[in-house]
């Protein structure tokens, strides 16, 4: 990879920062039995216990499958329980265990210490400016993602309704939904 790109690409640099932070966080949280992937979910539940899985997806800005797998591990590790949702029988509320509540102070102190040490070479003004700029970038990218997802949904709808007019609708839809799949005999 071009060295100039590595030093001038926001995506490359932010990804590198995030990976290194994840390594440091993993090492810091390991003695507590918390995995880095669990930490954003714990933060959301420490802020408001009893969220549904969908609320966690929205608040933690993670994918549904990622949350589902992480919650299963957290339940196995005794960090959460799932309780019936009195307002919606189809969903369950994610509740922290006493064990998870007891880990809040020590785990957040570990994360704060990593943040402080990581930013130690920056002045207080530079730290504040860096965090403000990072938040602006995150907001901009969230808008970009929503815009692109909406565009992809519109493309899918157009392709779907066009495909209805063709003889081999099933094959077209299958190709749209599963472009890298080998067709089975007798399908389409």
Short mmCIF file of C-alpha atoms in Angstrom, two decimals:
data_model
loop_
_atom_site.label_atom_id
_atom_site.label_comp_id
_atom_site.label_asym_id
_atom_site.label_seq_id
_atom_site.Cartn_x
_atom_site.Cartn_y
_atom_site.Cartn_z
CA UNK A 1 0.00 0.00 0.00
CA UNK A 2 1.20 3.48 -0.81
CA UNK A 3 2.79 5.09 2.28
CA UNK A 4 1.26 8.48 1.44
CA UNK A 5 -2.20 6.92 1.37
CA UNK A 6 -1.62 5.36 4.79
CA UNK A 7 -0.75 8.74 6.31
CA UNK A 8 -3.41 10.79 4.54
CA UNK A 9 -6.42 8.47 4.50
CA UNK A 10 -8.90 9.27 7.26
CA UNK A 11 -10.45 5.81 6.92
CA UNK A 12 -7.12 4.03 7.17
CA UNK A 13 -5.97 6.08 10.17
CA UNK A 14 -9.28 5.82 12.07
CA UNK A 15 -9.43 2.08 11.42
CA UNK A 16 -5.87 1.76 12.71
CA UNK A 17 -6.72 3.75 15.85
CA UNK A 18 -9.83 1.62 16.43
CA UNK A 19 -7.92 -1.67 16.02
CA UNK A 20 -5.21 -0.58 18.42
CA UNK A 21 -7.77 0.65 20.93
CA UNK A 22 -9.58 -2.70 20.66
CA UNK A 23 -6.34 -4.54 21.40
CA UNK A 24 -5.64 -2.35 24.45
CA UNK A 25 -9.24 -2.60 25.64
CA UNK A 26 -9.23 -6.37 25.20
CA UNK A 27 -6.13 -6.70 27.34
CA UNK A 28 -7.52 -4.33 29.96
CA UNK A 29 -10.94 -5.99 30.19
CA UNK A 30 -9.73 -9.59 29.97
CA UNK A 31 -9.22 -9.95 33.77
CA UNK A 32 -12.84 -8.83 34.24
CA UNK A 33 -14.16 -11.42 31.77
CA UNK A 34 -15.46 -8.79 29.34
CA UNK A 35 -14.78 -8.96 25.59
CA UNK A 36 -14.40 -5.69 23.64
CA UNK A 37 -17.51 -6.51 21.57
CA UNK A 38 -19.54 -6.68 24.79
CA UNK A 39 -18.40 -3.30 26.05
CA UNK A 40 -20.63 -1.06 23.83
CA UNK A 41 -23.66 -3.13 24.82
CA UNK A 42 -22.76 -2.92 28.50
CA UNK A 43 -22.36 0.86 28.20
CA UNK A 44 -25.86 1.15 26.74
CA UNK A 45 -27.34 -1.11 29.43
CA UNK A 46 -25.51 0.75 32.21
CA UNK A 47 -27.13 3.91 30.86
CA UNK A 48 -30.56 2.28 30.62
CA UNK A 49 -31.17 -1.28 31.73
CA UNK A 50 -34.01 -3.27 30.21
CA UNK A 51 -33.63 -2.40 26.54
CA UNK A 52 -34.94 -4.61 23.76
CA UNK A 53 -32.54 -6.13 21.27
CA UNK A 54 -33.78 -3.71 18.59
CA UNK A 55 -33.17 -0.74 20.89
CA UNK A 56 -29.62 -1.98 21.46
CA UNK A 57 -29.10 -2.26 17.69
CA UNK A 58 -30.13 1.38 17.29
CA UNK A 59 -28.29 2.77 20.31
CA UNK A 60 -25.03 0.87 19.87
CA UNK A 61 -25.17 1.32 16.07
CA UNK A 62 -24.38 -2.36 15.47
CA UNK A 63 -25.89 -4.93 13.14
CA UNK A 64 -28.69 -7.20 14.33
CA UNK A 65 -26.64 -10.37 13.81
CA UNK A 66 -23.69 -8.91 15.71
CA UNK A 67 -25.90 -7.96 18.65
CA UNK A 68 -27.63 -11.36 18.66
CA UNK A 69 -24.33 -13.27 18.80
CA UNK A 70 -22.85 -10.96 21.41
CA UNK A 71 -25.95 -11.16 23.60
CA UNK A 72 -25.87 -14.96 23.46
CA UNK A 73 -22.27 -14.90 24.69
CA UNK A 74 -23.11 -12.32 27.38
CA UNK A 75 -25.98 -14.47 28.60
CA UNK A 76 -23.70 -17.50 28.69
CA UNK A 77 -21.10 -15.47 30.63
CA UNK A 78 -23.67 -14.37 33.22
CA UNK A 79 -23.67 -10.68 32.25
CA UNK A 80 -27.30 -10.43 31.12
CA UNK A 81 -30.65 -12.15 31.33
CA UNK A 82 -33.55 -11.91 28.90
CA UNK A 83 -36.93 -11.14 30.39
CA UNK A 84 -40.37 -11.02 28.74
CA UNK A 85 -41.31 -7.57 27.46
CA UNK A 86 -44.66 -6.64 29.04
CA UNK A 87 -45.35 -4.22 26.16
CA UNK A 88 -44.49 -6.60 23.31
CA UNK A 89 -44.80 -10.37 23.65
CA UNK A 90 -42.58 -10.86 20.58
CA UNK A 91 -39.53 -9.23 22.14
CA UNK A 92 -37.49 -9.70 25.28
CA UNK A 93 -35.83 -7.11 27.46
CA UNK A 94 -32.12 -7.38 28.07
CA UNK A 95 -31.37 -7.02 31.78
CA UNK A 96 -27.99 -6.68 33.45
CA UNK A 97 -27.09 -9.17 36.14
CA UNK A 98 -25.68 -8.02 39.46
CA UNK A 99 -22.32 -9.31 38.25
CA UNK A 100 -22.44 -6.98 35.20
CA UNK A 101 -23.51 -4.02 37.33
CA UNK A 102 -20.57 -4.65 39.64
CA UNK A 103 -18.17 -4.43 36.66
CA UNK A 104 -19.29 -0.96 35.55
CA UNK A 105 -16.90 1.13 37.61
CA UNK A 106 -13.76 -0.92 37.03
CA UNK A 107 -14.35 -1.47 33.30
CA UNK A 108 -15.15 2.17 32.56
CA UNK A 109 -12.06 3.22 34.51
CA UNK A 110 -9.97 0.91 32.35
CA UNK A 111 -11.43 2.42 29.15
CA UNK A 112 -10.93 5.97 30.47
CA UNK A 113 -7.29 5.21 31.34
CA UNK A 114 -6.67 3.86 27.82
CA UNK A 115 -8.27 6.99 26.33
CA UNK A 116 -6.21 9.28 28.53
CA UNK A 117 -2.95 7.52 27.80
CA UNK A 118 -3.72 7.40 24.06
CA UNK A 119 -4.37 11.15 23.94
CA UNK A 120 -1.58 12.12 26.38
CA UNK A 121 0.66 13.57 23.64
CA UNK A 122 -2.08 16.04 22.67
CA UNK A 123 -2.78 19.26 24.54
CA UNK A 124 -6.17 19.65 26.22
CA UNK A 125 -7.31 21.86 23.32
CA UNK A 126 -6.09 19.34 20.75
CA UNK A 127 -7.89 16.52 22.57
CA UNK A 128 -11.14 18.49 22.61
CA UNK A 129 -10.76 19.42 18.93
CA UNK A 130 -9.92 15.81 17.96
CA UNK A 131 -13.05 14.49 19.72
CA UNK A 132 -15.26 17.19 18.18
CA UNK A 133 -13.92 16.43 14.69
CA UNK A 134 -14.36 12.67 15.20
CA UNK A 135 -17.99 13.23 16.25
CA UNK A 136 -18.60 15.36 13.14
CA UNK A 137 -17.15 12.64 10.93
CA UNK A 138 -19.32 10.01 12.61
CA UNK A 139 -22.49 12.08 12.07
CA UNK A 140 -21.59 12.70 8.42
CA UNK A 141 -20.91 9.02 7.81
CA UNK A 142 -24.19 8.01 9.46
CA UNK A 143 -26.01 10.31 7.01
CA UNK A 144 -24.02 8.83 4.13
CA UNK A 145 -24.90 5.30 5.21
CA UNK A 146 -28.61 6.08 5.57
CA UNK A 147 -28.59 7.73 2.15
CA UNK A 148 -26.85 4.79 0.48
CA UNK A 149 -29.05 2.20 2.19
CA UNK A 150 -32.14 4.08 1.04
CA UNK A 151 -30.74 4.17 -2.50
CA UNK A 152 -30.07 0.41 -2.42
CA UNK A 153 -33.63 -0.28 -1.20
CA UNK A 154 -34.99 1.81 -4.08
CA UNK A 155 -32.78 -0.08 -6.57
CA UNK A 156 -33.98 -3.41 -5.18
CA UNK A 157 -37.63 -2.32 -5.44
CA UNK A 158 -37.13 -1.24 -9.05
CA UNK A 159 -35.39 -4.51 -9.92
CA UNK A 160 -38.09 -6.51 -8.13
CA UNK A 161 -41.00 -4.91 -9.97
CA UNK A 162 -39.18 -5.18 -13.30
CA UNK A 163 -38.51 -8.86 -12.67
CA UNK A 164 -42.22 -9.57 -12.17
CA UNK A 165 -42.72 -8.96 -15.90
CA UNK A 166 -40.27 -11.68 -16.91
CA UNK A 167 -40.93 -15.40 -17.32
CA UNK A 168 -38.19 -16.45 -14.95
CA UNK A 169 -39.04 -14.26 -11.98
CA UNK A 170 -37.76 -16.77 -9.44
CA UNK A 171 -34.34 -17.00 -11.03
CA UNK A 172 -33.97 -13.22 -11.26
CA UNK A 173 -35.01 -12.67 -7.67
CA UNK A 174 -32.69 -15.41 -6.52
CA UNK A 175 -29.80 -13.78 -8.41
CA UNK A 176 -30.62 -10.39 -6.89
CA UNK A 177 -30.78 -11.76 -3.38
CA UNK A 178 -27.95 -14.27 -3.64
CA UNK A 179 -25.61 -13.12 -6.43
CA UNK A 180 -22.73 -15.47 -5.54
CA UNK A 181 -24.82 -18.61 -5.08
CA UNK A 182 -24.65 -21.53 -7.52
CA UNK A 183 -28.11 -22.42 -8.81
CA UNK A 184 -29.61 -25.72 -7.74
CA UNK A 185 -31.02 -28.10 -10.30
CA UNK A 186 -34.69 -27.45 -10.92
CA UNK A 187 -34.60 -23.85 -9.69
CA UNK A 188 -35.55 -21.38 -12.36
#
